[in-house]
Amino acid sequence: MFRKFIGEKYFCGLDVGAQTIKAGLIESKENRQFELLGVYEGNTAGFDGTSVTDLGELSASINTVLSGLVSNTRVKIKTVQMGIGGELIRQRLSTSVMPLLDRGSKVISRRDIVKIQKQAQLLGVKMDEIILHDFPQSYKVDDINRALNPSGLYGRKLEIDTLIVAVNGTIIKNLSKAVNQAGYDVENIFFTTYAATMTALDDFQRKQGCLFVDIGASVTDLVIFKGGQLRFLSSIPLGSDDITRAIAARLNISHGLADDIKKSYGVVRHRQAGMNEEILIKSEEGYTPVKKEAISEALDPVVNDLINMLKASVARSELERQLPGIIMSGGGSLLTGLPERLEEEMVLPVKMASINFCSRKMHNAAKFLSSVGLAHAGFDKSLGLFVKRNQYSHWLKGLVDRSKELYEEYF
């Protein structure tokens, strides 16, 4: 018997990747508490990570994953929170300047801040793009006063620097159509890695500072938080599938077999005990013995490139000296020895991401963090809209707030 889907009680996250599709379902409780009801994973077909190659195949893949999640959780799903990531993400810094008064100065109001944010969005987005998120980095008042929140300050001119995260509109439409064709509606769309941080990081970690590394199939995304804000975002064109291809080329085996070997026997550190052991892999002639050391030697160049690119990206952020640690996520982060190797190279403590509201420990939490994070992001989005509606539902409170804004704006 299925549990009835009621309003905004259940939230389903859908992470459509180049290799796999993952889905996670959470139930919202009282006092912003959650329960993880289940996760499900299936292979991707009809999508290569950059475009929809076959709408029917992709729709069938999505349907398989969501149907499996429904079967396991016994919850009827109607809508999903879809994630966009990898090579589809476009990010850039946008700057906008707005005069407040020709003469004298005024108190900067919330309306002024909203207005310049929208202006920066318009200047930072291209005609074919849809903005998923924008992260204000700083405000400048009259070219001299830099602030994180300029509300209430006096000034004649207001300037903003904001980080825009956008995606091609056609891609959004095609992926949404695949979800619709599978029998579901897309309620919200988020940047997948950012959504994952909502579940993996708490307020203290965002304020203290944290480097969050999400290793996907073809792209590794990293985001840096400091002072409670997202301060830096970068994408590296290397992922776990590059490691698989390196193993396949070195051992002259199929991609699928190489992926199985990577998951079962792949070890980043080839000096570990037991590396001279041999395993048997299937070949046309039967079974061929291969040393574990050969597998590590095959993946080592890709791992080196990945770590060097990570180090270069963090250096560009100019925040490397302010980071207390690294948190890893994504299926690629589960490669044995990779966290330890990264810790040595970056000289920072590294730990695997976990689902911070989950009472039971998941051994593969880093793998499903994105889909659960998307569900969490959907809940936060609904809560934000609900709070905003109720904030102005009382006509007297709304009138008082508006009066305060008018007074600050003109006096």
mmCIF file of C-alpha atoms in Angstrom:
data_model
loop_
_atom_site.group_PDB
_atom_site.id
_atom_site.type_symbol
_atom_site.label_atom_id
_atom_site.label_comp_id
_atom_site.label_asym_id
_atom_site.label_seq_id
_atom_site.Cartn_x
_atom_site.Cartn_y
_atom_site.Cartn_z
ATOM 1 C CA MET A 1 0.000 0.000 0.000
ATOM 2 C CA PHE A 2 1.333 3.417 -0.969
ATOM 3 C CA ARG A 3 1.592 6.367 1.392
ATOM 4 C CA LYS A 4 -0.393 9.287 0.104
ATOM 5 C CA PHE A 5 1.608 12.179 -1.301
ATOM 6 C CA ILE A 6 0.396 15.224 0.636
ATOM 7 C CA GLY A 7 1.382 18.762 -0.395
ATOM 8 C CA GLU A 8 4.954 19.660 0.464
ATOM 9 C CA LYS A 9 5.626 16.841 2.921
ATOM 10 C CA TYR A 10 7.770 14.754 0.574
ATOM 11 C CA PHE A 11 10.606 16.068 -1.576
ATOM 12 C CA CYS A 12 12.352 14.081 -4.293
ATOM 13 C CA GLY A 13 15.741 15.072 -5.700
ATOM 14 C CA LEU A 14 16.726 13.935 -9.198
ATOM 15 C CA ASP A 15 20.383 14.090 -10.283
ATOM 16 C CA VAL A 16 20.716 13.320 -14.004
ATOM 17 C CA GLY A 17 24.379 12.569 -14.717
ATOM 18 C CA ALA A 18 26.290 11.455 -17.778
ATOM 19 C CA GLN A 19 26.781 7.925 -16.403
ATOM 20 C CA THR A 20 24.073 7.407 -13.791
ATOM 21 C CA ILE A 21 20.794 8.903 -12.601
ATOM 22 C CA LYS A 22 20.289 9.134 -8.846
ATOM 23 C CA ALA A 23 17.161 9.947 -6.897
ATOM 24 C CA GLY A 24 16.614 10.600 -3.198
ATOM 25 C CA LEU A 25 13.424 11.059 -1.198
ATOM 26 C CA ILE A 26 13.060 12.863 2.128
ATOM 27 C CA GLU A 27 10.078 13.505 4.375
ATOM 28 C CA SER A 28 9.845 16.821 6.191
ATOM 29 C CA LYS A 29 8.960 16.684 9.868
ATOM 30 C CA GLU A 30 8.169 19.362 12.447
ATOM 31 C CA ASN A 31 10.835 21.941 13.389
ATOM 32 C CA ARG A 32 12.678 21.520 10.082
ATOM 33 C CA GLN A 33 13.567 17.917 10.803
ATOM 34 C CA PHE A 34 13.896 15.367 8.002
ATOM 35 C CA GLU A 35 13.812 11.658 7.464
ATOM 36 C CA LEU A 36 15.624 10.042 4.560
ATOM 37 C CA LEU A 37 13.159 7.546 3.112
ATOM 38 C CA GLY A 38 15.324 6.104 0.366
ATOM 39 C CA VAL A 39 17.712 6.489 -2.565
ATOM 40 C CA TYR A 40 17.894 4.779 -5.940
ATOM 41 C CA GLU A 41 20.349 4.670 -8.842
ATOM 42 C CA GLY A 42 20.243 3.573 -12.467
ATOM 43 C CA ASN A 43 22.272 3.893 -15.648
ATOM 44 C CA THR A 44 21.842 6.908 -17.913
ATOM 45 C CA ALA A 45 20.788 6.474 -21.538
ATOM 46 C CA GLY A 46 19.996 9.198 -24.058
ATOM 47 C CA PHE A 47 22.129 11.864 -22.352
ATOM 48 C CA ASP A 48 25.893 12.347 -22.779
ATOM 49 C CA GLY A 49 26.411 14.992 -20.107
ATOM 50 C CA THR A 50 26.166 17.950 -22.486
ATOM 51 C CA SER A 51 22.993 17.300 -24.494
ATOM 52 C CA VAL A 52 19.976 15.036 -24.790
ATOM 53 C CA THR A 53 20.840 12.545 -27.537
ATOM 54 C CA ASP A 54 17.652 10.470 -27.359
ATOM 55 C CA LEU A 55 14.607 11.842 -25.565
ATOM 56 C CA GLY A 56 12.846 8.487 -25.377
ATOM 57 C CA GLU A 57 15.836 6.657 -23.890
ATOM 58 C CA LEU A 58 16.485 9.385 -21.318
ATOM 59 C CA SER A 59 12.820 9.467 -20.334
ATOM 60 C CA ALA A 60 12.817 5.684 -19.897
ATOM 61 C CA SER A 61 15.973 5.878 -17.733
ATOM 62 C CA ILE A 62 14.402 8.524 -15.505
ATOM 63 C CA ASN A 63 11.216 6.509 -15.228
ATOM 64 C CA THR A 64 13.169 3.395 -14.216
ATOM 65 C CA VAL A 65 14.963 5.213 -11.398
ATOM 66 C CA LEU A 66 11.928 7.048 -10.046
ATOM 67 C CA SER A 67 9.745 3.946 -10.316
ATOM 68 C CA GLY A 68 12.372 2.023 -8.348
ATOM 69 C CA LEU A 69 12.379 4.726 -5.661
ATOM 70 C CA VAL A 70 8.580 4.671 -5.494
ATOM 71 C CA SER A 71 8.575 0.896 -5.191
ATOM 72 C CA ASN A 72 11.120 0.946 -2.356
ATOM 73 C CA THR A 73 9.623 3.802 -0.341
ATOM 74 C CA ARG A 74 5.926 3.208 -1.083
ATOM 75 C CA VAL A 75 5.470 6.955 -1.613
ATOM 76 C CA LYS A 76 3.783 8.290 -4.728
ATOM 77 C CA ILE A 77 5.978 10.936 -6.292
ATOM 78 C CA LYS A 78 4.482 13.700 -8.422
ATOM 79 C CA THR A 79 7.193 16.343 -8.624
ATOM 80 C CA VAL A 80 11.006 16.350 -8.539
ATOM 81 C CA GLN A 81 13.748 18.840 -7.703
ATOM 82 C CA MET A 82 16.102 18.497 -10.661
ATOM 83 C CA GLY A 83 19.844 19.137 -10.534
ATOM 84 C CA ILE A 84 22.056 20.573 -13.265
ATOM 85 C CA GLY A 85 25.824 20.256 -13.045
ATOM 86 C CA GLY A 86 29.007 19.208 -14.785
ATOM 87 C CA GLU A 87 29.755 20.699 -18.183
ATOM 88 C CA LEU A 88 26.309 22.319 -18.391
ATOM 89 C CA ILE A 89 27.074 24.953 -15.758
ATOM 90 C CA ARG A 90 28.208 28.420 -16.748
ATOM 91 C CA GLN A 91 29.507 30.705 -14.020
ATOM 92 C CA ARG A 92 30.764 34.285 -14.157
ATOM 93 C CA LEU A 93 31.178 37.360 -11.998
ATOM 94 C CA SER A 94 28.798 40.236 -12.748
ATOM 95 C CA THR A 95 29.228 43.832 -11.591
ATOM 96 C CA SER A 96 26.601 46.571 -11.560
ATOM 97 C CA VAL A 97 26.549 50.195 -10.370
ATOM 98 C CA MET A 98 23.424 52.181 -9.502
ATOM 99 C CA PRO A 99 23.081 55.868 -8.528
ATOM 100 C CA LEU A 100 20.919 56.502 -5.465
ATOM 101 C CA LEU A 101 20.723 60.328 -5.425
ATOM 102 C CA ASP A 102 22.114 63.150 -7.568
ATOM 103 C CA ARG A 103 22.919 65.216 -4.505
ATOM 104 C CA GLY A 104 23.382 64.386 -0.869
ATOM 105 C CA SER A 105 22.959 60.832 0.344
ATOM 106 C CA LYS A 106 20.176 58.504 1.412
ATOM 107 C CA VAL A 107 19.733 55.456 3.594
ATOM 108 C CA ILE A 108 20.093 52.331 1.474
ATOM 109 C CA SER A 109 16.908 50.272 1.696
ATOM 110 C CA ARG A 110 16.105 46.653 1.005
ATOM 111 C CA ARG A 111 14.428 47.759 -2.241
ATOM 112 C CA ASP A 112 17.696 49.323 -3.420
ATOM 113 C CA ILE A 113 19.539 46.062 -2.761
ATOM 114 C CA VAL A 114 16.945 43.972 -4.609
ATOM 115 C CA LYS A 115 17.010 46.425 -7.518
ATOM 116 C CA ILE A 116 20.783 46.308 -7.997
ATOM 117 C CA GLN A 117 20.779 42.506 -7.633
ATOM 118 C CA LYS A 118 18.277 42.233 -10.494
ATOM 119 C CA GLN A 119 20.316 44.697 -12.527
ATOM 120 C CA ALA A 120 23.468 42.605 -12.052
ATOM 121 C CA GLN A 121 21.564 39.484 -13.091
ATOM 122 C CA LEU A 122 20.420 41.126 -16.331
ATOM 123 C CA LEU A 123 23.950 42.267 -17.124
ATOM 124 C CA GLY A 124 25.491 38.896 -16.249
ATOM 125 C CA VAL A 125 23.222 36.571 -18.218
ATOM 126 C CA LYS A 126 23.187 35.878 -21.960
ATOM 127 C CA MET A 127 20.083 35.661 -24.124
ATOM 128 C CA ASP A 128 20.081 31.861 -24.256
ATOM 129 C CA GLU A 129 20.672 31.348 -20.515
ATOM 130 C CA ILE A 130 18.594 30.805 -17.397
ATOM 131 C CA ILE A 131 19.990 31.844 -14.018
ATOM 132 C CA LEU A 132 19.935 29.071 -11.422
ATOM 133 C CA HIS A 133 21.580 31.019 -8.597
ATOM 134 C CA ASP A 134 23.342 34.286 -7.923
ATOM 135 C CA PHE A 135 25.656 34.748 -4.950
ATOM 136 C CA PRO A 136 26.356 38.386 -3.981
ATOM 137 C CA GLN A 137 30.045 38.669 -3.101
ATOM 138 C CA SER A 138 30.198 42.245 -1.831
ATOM 139 C CA TYR A 139 28.655 45.687 -2.102
ATOM 140 C CA LYS A 140 30.478 48.998 -2.399
ATOM 141 C CA VAL A 141 28.979 52.294 -1.274
ATOM 142 C CA ASP A 142 30.358 55.491 -2.884
ATOM 143 C CA ASP A 143 33.556 53.661 -3.965
ATOM 144 C CA ILE A 144 34.933 53.714 -0.409
ATOM 145 C CA ASN A 145 32.818 51.540 1.855
ATOM 146 C CA ARG A 146 32.814 47.792 1.081
ATOM 147 C CA ALA A 147 30.098 45.812 2.877
ATOM 148 C CA LEU A 148 28.471 42.382 2.866
ATOM 149 C CA ASN A 149 25.127 43.987 3.722
ATOM 150 C CA PRO A 150 24.736 47.710 2.898
ATOM 151 C CA SER A 151 21.194 48.006 4.264
ATOM 152 C CA GLY A 152 20.861 51.074 6.499
ATOM 153 C CA LEU A 153 24.093 52.736 5.318
ATOM 154 C CA TYR A 154 24.177 56.258 3.841
ATOM 155 C CA GLY A 155 25.311 56.631 0.252
ATOM 156 C CA ARG A 156 24.850 58.219 -3.168
ATOM 157 C CA LYS A 157 25.977 55.267 -5.270
ATOM 158 C CA LEU A 158 25.700 51.508 -4.782
ATOM 159 C CA GLU A 159 27.819 48.844 -6.515
ATOM 160 C CA ILE A 160 27.562 45.033 -6.403
ATOM 161 C CA ASP A 161 29.780 42.107 -7.368
ATOM 162 C CA THR A 162 27.785 38.896 -7.693
ATOM 163 C CA LEU A 163 28.587 35.368 -8.853
ATOM 164 C CA ILE A 164 26.105 34.135 -11.475
ATOM 165 C CA VAL A 165 25.422 30.426 -12.030
ATOM 166 C CA ALA A 166 23.501 29.863 -15.271
ATOM 167 C CA VAL A 167 22.632 27.145 -17.765
ATOM 168 C CA ASN A 168 21.530 27.042 -21.386
ATOM 169 C CA GLY A 169 17.746 27.384 -21.630
ATOM 170 C CA THR A 170 17.362 24.756 -24.355
ATOM 171 C CA ILE A 171 19.099 22.142 -22.201
ATOM 172 C CA ILE A 172 16.705 22.947 -19.336
ATOM 173 C CA LYS A 173 13.694 22.523 -21.626
ATOM 174 C CA ASN A 174 14.903 19.191 -23.037
ATOM 175 C CA LEU A 175 15.767 17.687 -19.644
ATOM 176 C CA SER A 176 12.457 18.906 -18.212
ATOM 177 C CA LYS A 177 10.608 17.382 -21.160
ATOM 178 C CA ALA A 178 12.305 14.037 -20.490
ATOM 179 C CA VAL A 179 11.111 14.199 -16.870
ATOM 180 C CA ASN A 180 7.583 15.139 -17.998
ATOM 181 C CA GLN A 181 7.548 12.307 -20.519
ATOM 182 C CA ALA A 182 8.523 9.932 -17.701
ATOM 183 C CA GLY A 183 5.350 11.004 -15.868
ATOM 184 C CA TYR A 184 6.673 13.617 -13.413
ATOM 185 C CA ASP A 185 6.836 17.397 -13.092
ATOM 186 C CA VAL A 186 9.948 19.489 -12.430
ATOM 187 C CA GLU A 187 9.218 21.797 -9.494
ATOM 188 C CA ASN A 188 12.616 23.505 -9.149
ATOM 189 C CA ILE A 189 16.044 23.357 -10.777
ATOM 190 C CA PHE A 190 19.284 23.803 -8.817
ATOM 191 C CA PHE A 191 23.024 23.636 -9.356
ATOM 192 C CA THR A 192 23.679 20.087 -8.164
ATOM 193 C CA THR A 193 26.909 20.654 -6.234
ATOM 194 C CA TYR A 194 25.519 23.666 -4.401
ATOM 195 C CA ALA A 195 22.451 21.647 -3.423
ATOM 196 C CA ALA A 196 24.734 18.914 -2.081
ATOM 197 C CA THR A 197 26.445 21.418 0.227
ATOM 198 C CA MET A 198 23.095 22.257 1.798
ATOM 199 C CA THR A 199 22.923 18.729 3.178
ATOM 200 C CA ALA A 200 26.632 18.161 3.860
ATOM 201 C CA LEU A 201 27.640 21.474 5.508
ATOM 202 C CA ASP A 202 26.270 23.204 8.583
ATOM 203 C CA ASP A 203 26.229 26.930 9.333
ATOM 204 C CA PHE A 204 29.458 26.729 11.340
ATOM 205 C CA GLN A 205 31.365 25.136 8.451
ATOM 206 C CA ARG A 206 30.083 27.761 6.008
ATOM 207 C CA LYS A 207 31.122 30.543 8.345
ATOM 208 C CA GLN A 208 34.498 29.106 9.351
ATOM 209 C CA GLY A 209 35.349 28.178 5.769
ATOM 210 C CA CYS A 210 35.318 24.973 3.772
ATOM 211 C CA LEU A 211 36.464 23.587 0.431
ATOM 212 C CA PHE A 212 33.804 21.243 -0.951
ATOM 213 C CA VAL A 213 34.960 18.935 -3.769
ATOM 214 C CA ASP A 214 32.358 17.027 -5.808
ATOM 215 C CA ILE A 215 33.903 14.438 -8.165
ATOM 216 C CA GLY A 216 31.486 13.483 -10.919
ATOM 217 C CA ALA A 217 31.856 11.279 -13.983
ATOM 218 C CA SER A 218 33.386 13.873 -16.325
ATOM 219 C CA VAL A 219 33.679 17.043 -14.231
ATOM 220 C CA THR A 220 34.882 17.848 -10.722
ATOM 221 C CA ASP A 221 33.201 20.871 -9.156
ATOM 222 C CA LEU A 222 34.636 22.724 -6.191
ATOM 223 C CA VAL A 223 33.012 25.439 -4.120
ATOM 224 C CA ILE A 224 34.524 27.444 -1.290
ATOM 225 C CA PHE A 225 32.530 28.886 1.584
ATOM 226 C CA LYS A 226 33.832 31.583 3.890
ATOM 227 C CA GLY A 227 32.011 33.885 6.285
ATOM 228 C CA GLY A 228 28.745 32.062 5.608
ATOM 229 C CA GLN A 229 28.821 32.847 1.881
ATOM 230 C CA LEU A 230 29.766 30.973 -1.258
ATOM 231 C CA ARG A 231 32.937 32.824 -2.249
ATOM 232 C CA PHE A 232 34.362 30.771 -5.111
ATOM 233 C CA LEU A 233 33.218 28.243 -7.693
ATOM 234 C CA SER A 234 35.240 26.322 -10.255
ATOM 235 C CA SER A 235 34.898 23.277 -12.517
ATOM 236 C CA ILE A 236 37.699 20.916 -13.550
ATOM 237 C CA PRO A 237 37.278 18.874 -16.757
ATOM 238 C CA LEU A 238 38.329 15.604 -15.119
ATOM 239 C CA GLY A 239 36.270 13.003 -13.300
ATOM 240 C CA SER A 240 35.954 9.360 -12.355
ATOM 241 C CA ASP A 241 35.262 8.295 -15.945
ATOM 242 C CA ASP A 242 38.705 9.554 -16.969
ATOM 243 C CA ILE A 243 40.200 7.145 -14.437
ATOM 244 C CA THR A 244 38.133 4.320 -15.895
ATOM 245 C CA ARG A 245 39.339 5.105 -19.415
ATOM 246 C CA ALA A 246 42.956 5.151 -18.229
ATOM 247 C CA ILE A 247 42.585 1.673 -16.735
ATOM 248 C CA ALA A 248 40.846 0.377 -19.864
ATOM 249 C CA ALA A 249 43.640 1.703 -22.090
ATOM 250 C CA ARG A 250 46.435 0.366 -19.868
ATOM 251 C CA LEU A 251 44.971 -3.144 -19.502
ATOM 252 C CA ASN A 252 43.401 -3.229 -22.983
ATOM 253 C CA ILE A 253 39.959 -4.130 -21.654
ATOM 254 C CA SER A 254 36.424 -2.837 -22.127
ATOM 255 C CA HIS A 255 35.185 0.307 -20.410
ATOM 256 C CA GLY A 256 32.618 -1.612 -18.381
ATOM 257 C CA LEU A 257 35.157 -4.119 -17.089
ATOM 258 C CA ALA A 258 37.610 -1.318 -16.308
ATOM 259 C CA ASP A 259 34.937 0.444 -14.253
ATOM 260 C CA ASP A 260 34.284 -2.726 -12.248
ATOM 261 C CA ILE A 261 38.018 -3.172 -11.638
ATOM 262 C CA LYS A 262 38.371 0.470 -10.567
ATOM 263 C CA LYS A 263 35.623 0.095 -7.973
ATOM 264 C CA SER A 264 36.862 -3.234 -6.632
ATOM 265 C CA TYR A 265 40.657 -2.997 -6.889
ATOM 266 C CA GLY A 266 41.568 0.594 -7.730
ATOM 267 C CA VAL A 267 43.931 2.088 -5.134
ATOM 268 C CA VAL A 268 45.541 5.513 -5.462
ATOM 269 C CA ARG A 269 48.546 4.702 -3.282
ATOM 270 C CA HIS A 270 50.517 1.959 -5.026
ATOM 271 C CA ARG A 271 52.957 1.554 -2.102
ATOM 272 C CA GLN A 272 50.349 -0.075 0.110
ATOM 273 C CA ALA A 273 50.817 -3.670 1.254
ATOM 274 C CA GLY A 274 49.351 -6.225 -1.076
ATOM 275 C CA MET A 275 49.963 -4.256 -4.274
ATOM 276 C CA ASN A 276 51.959 -7.175 -5.718
ATOM 277 C CA GLU A 277 48.893 -9.381 -5.454
ATOM 278 C CA GLU A 278 47.361 -10.536 -8.702
ATOM 279 C CA ILE A 279 43.742 -10.588 -9.771
ATOM 280 C CA LEU A 280 42.209 -12.450 -12.681
ATOM 281 C CA ILE A 281 40.379 -10.449 -15.312
ATOM 282 C CA LYS A 282 38.286 -11.921 -18.079
ATOM 283 C CA SER A 283 39.700 -11.780 -21.595
ATOM 284 C CA GLU A 284 39.078 -13.455 -24.946
ATOM 285 C CA GLU A 285 41.609 -16.140 -24.067
ATOM 286 C CA GLY A 286 39.984 -16.804 -20.700
ATOM 287 C CA TYR A 287 41.316 -15.156 -17.547
ATOM 288 C CA THR A 288 44.467 -13.030 -17.454
ATOM 289 C CA PRO A 289 46.404 -12.314 -14.244
ATOM 290 C CA VAL A 290 46.999 -8.593 -13.512
ATOM 291 C CA LYS A 291 48.891 -7.102 -10.584
ATOM 292 C CA LYS A 292 47.114 -4.529 -8.457
ATOM 293 C CA GLU A 293 50.167 -2.325 -8.869
ATOM 294 C CA ALA A 294 49.484 -2.105 -12.617
ATOM 295 C CA ILE A 295 45.977 -0.830 -11.907
ATOM 296 C CA SER A 296 47.328 1.867 -9.584
ATOM 297 C CA GLU A 297 49.972 2.876 -12.103
ATOM 298 C CA ALA A 298 47.243 3.275 -14.735
ATOM 299 C CA LEU A 299 45.106 5.619 -12.655
ATOM 300 C CA ASP A 300 47.959 7.550 -11.025
ATOM 301 C CA PRO A 301 48.546 10.098 -13.882
ATOM 302 C CA VAL A 302 44.858 11.074 -13.924
ATOM 303 C CA VAL A 303 44.808 11.451 -10.148
ATOM 304 C CA ASN A 304 47.934 13.620 -10.316
ATOM 305 C CA ASP A 305 46.331 15.862 -12.943
ATOM 306 C CA LEU A 306 43.151 16.129 -10.898
ATOM 307 C CA ILE A 307 44.982 17.131 -7.711
ATOM 308 C CA ASN A 308 47.188 19.639 -9.548
ATOM 309 C CA MET A 309 44.118 21.257 -11.106
ATOM 310 C CA LEU A 310 42.441 21.380 -7.697
ATOM 311 C CA LYS A 311 45.479 23.084 -6.203
ATOM 312 C CA ALA A 312 45.575 25.613 -9.048
ATOM 313 C CA SER A 313 41.859 26.405 -8.672
ATOM 314 C CA VAL A 314 42.152 26.942 -4.926
ATOM 315 C CA ALA A 315 45.161 29.204 -5.500
ATOM 316 C CA ARG A 316 43.058 31.339 -7.884
ATOM 317 C CA SER A 317 40.458 31.809 -5.157
ATOM 318 C CA GLU A 318 43.066 33.534 -2.933
ATOM 319 C CA LEU A 319 41.426 31.806 0.021
ATOM 320 C CA GLU A 320 43.753 28.820 0.423
ATOM 321 C CA ARG A 321 45.280 30.149 3.649
ATOM 322 C CA GLN A 322 41.838 30.590 5.186
ATOM 323 C CA LEU A 323 40.565 27.042 4.672
ATOM 324 C CA PRO A 324 40.511 24.683 7.663
ATOM 325 C CA GLY A 325 39.676 21.568 5.658
ATOM 326 C CA ILE A 326 38.224 19.744 2.658
ATOM 327 C CA ILE A 327 35.018 17.737 2.322
ATOM 328 C CA MET A 328 34.721 15.284 -0.579
ATOM 329 C CA SER A 329 31.573 14.134 -2.320
ATOM 330 C CA GLY A 330 30.484 12.338 -5.479
ATOM 331 C CA GLY A 331 30.972 8.766 -6.644
ATOM 332 C CA GLY A 332 34.561 9.470 -7.712
ATOM 333 C CA SER A 333 35.535 10.398 -4.149
ATOM 334 C CA LEU A 334 35.016 6.768 -3.080
ATOM 335 C CA LEU A 335 38.179 5.651 -4.883
ATOM 336 C CA THR A 336 40.358 3.955 -2.257
ATOM 337 C CA GLY A 337 43.258 6.108 -1.106
ATOM 338 C CA LEU A 338 42.129 9.302 -2.868
ATOM 339 C CA PRO A 339 41.161 11.222 0.324
ATOM 340 C CA GLU A 340 44.513 10.372 1.918
ATOM 341 C CA ARG A 341 46.429 11.394 -1.194
ATOM 342 C CA LEU A 342 44.527 14.682 -1.418
ATOM 343 C CA GLU A 343 45.199 15.367 2.259
ATOM 344 C CA GLU A 344 48.946 14.928 1.698
ATOM 345 C CA GLU A 345 49.065 17.115 -1.399
ATOM 346 C CA MET A 346 46.815 19.927 -0.127
ATOM 347 C CA VAL A 347 48.178 19.817 3.458
ATOM 348 C CA LEU A 348 44.624 20.086 4.740
ATOM 349 C CA PRO A 349 42.462 17.582 6.636
ATOM 350 C CA VAL A 350 40.080 15.724 4.330
ATOM 351 C CA LYS A 351 36.897 13.909 5.238
ATOM 352 C CA MET A 352 34.085 12.306 3.307
ATOM 353 C CA ALA A 353 30.767 14.101 3.105
ATOM 354 C CA SER A 354 27.816 12.774 5.059
ATOM 355 C CA ILE A 355 24.120 13.545 5.177
ATOM 356 C CA ASN A 356 23.925 15.759 8.248
ATOM 357 C CA PHE A 357 20.312 14.985 9.131
ATOM 358 C CA CYS A 358 20.488 11.216 8.608
ATOM 359 C CA SER A 359 20.371 9.244 11.866
ATOM 360 C CA ARG A 360 21.798 6.081 10.319
ATOM 361 C CA LYS A 361 25.256 6.124 8.782
ATOM 362 C CA MET A 362 25.358 5.442 5.041
ATOM 363 C CA HIS A 363 28.575 3.937 3.726
ATOM 364 C CA ASN A 364 27.874 5.462 0.302
ATOM 365 C CA ALA A 365 26.451 8.803 1.488
ATOM 366 C CA ALA A 366 28.930 10.761 -0.676
ATOM 367 C CA LYS A 367 27.544 8.990 -3.738
ATOM 368 C CA PHE A 368 23.911 9.938 -3.113
ATOM 369 C CA LEU A 369 24.528 13.295 -1.453
ATOM 370 C CA SER A 370 23.591 15.216 -4.598
ATOM 371 C CA SER A 371 20.122 13.707 -4.953
ATOM 372 C CA VAL A 372 19.365 14.065 -1.235
ATOM 373 C CA GLY A 373 20.718 17.628 -1.314
ATOM 374 C CA LEU A 374 18.397 18.468 -4.203
ATOM 375 C CA ALA A 375 15.434 17.228 -2.176
ATOM 376 C CA HIS A 376 16.635 19.340 0.757
ATOM 377 C CA ALA A 377 16.985 22.385 -1.517
ATOM 378 C CA GLY A 378 13.410 21.894 -2.680
ATOM 379 C CA PHE A 379 12.214 21.972 0.911
ATOM 380 C CA ASP A 380 14.170 25.155 1.650
ATOM 381 C CA LYS A 381 12.775 26.798 -1.483
ATOM 382 C CA SER A 382 9.215 25.962 -0.475
ATOM 383 C CA LEU A 383 9.834 27.202 3.044
ATOM 384 C CA GLY A 384 11.258 30.472 1.771
ATOM 385 C CA LEU A 385 8.226 31.105 -0.381
ATOM 386 C CA PHE A 386 5.926 30.176 2.475
ATOM 387 C CA VAL A 387 7.661 32.540 4.886
ATOM 388 C CA LYS A 388 7.584 35.345 2.356
ATOM 389 C CA ARG A 389 3.873 34.899 1.747
ATOM 390 C CA ASN A 390 3.093 34.922 5.424
ATOM 391 C CA GLN A 391 5.368 37.865 6.097
ATOM 392 C CA TYR A 392 3.084 40.117 4.094
ATOM 393 C CA SER A 393 -0.187 38.319 4.643
ATOM 394 C CA HIS A 394 -0.985 40.579 7.601
ATOM 395 C CA TRP A 395 -1.948 43.879 5.993
ATOM 396 C CA LEU A 396 -0.966 46.037 8.973
ATOM 397 C CA LYS A 397 2.545 44.574 9.221
ATOM 398 C CA GLY A 398 2.988 45.007 5.489
ATOM 399 C CA LEU A 399 1.904 48.635 5.712
ATOM 400 C CA VAL A 400 4.335 49.337 8.567
ATOM 401 C CA ASP A 401 7.240 47.710 6.694
ATOM 402 C CA ARG A 402 6.467 49.674 3.536
ATOM 403 C CA SER A 403 6.231 52.914 5.515
ATOM 404 C CA LYS A 404 9.664 52.279 7.021
ATOM 405 C CA GLU A 405 11.139 51.711 3.569
ATOM 406 C CA LEU A 406 9.599 54.929 2.193
ATOM 407 C CA TYR A 407 10.877 56.904 5.162
ATOM 408 C CA GLU A 408 14.418 55.507 4.759
ATOM 409 C CA GLU A 409 14.321 56.115 1.000
ATOM 410 C CA TYR A 410 13.238 59.749 1.033
ATOM 411 C CA PHE A 411 14.333 61.024 4.440
#
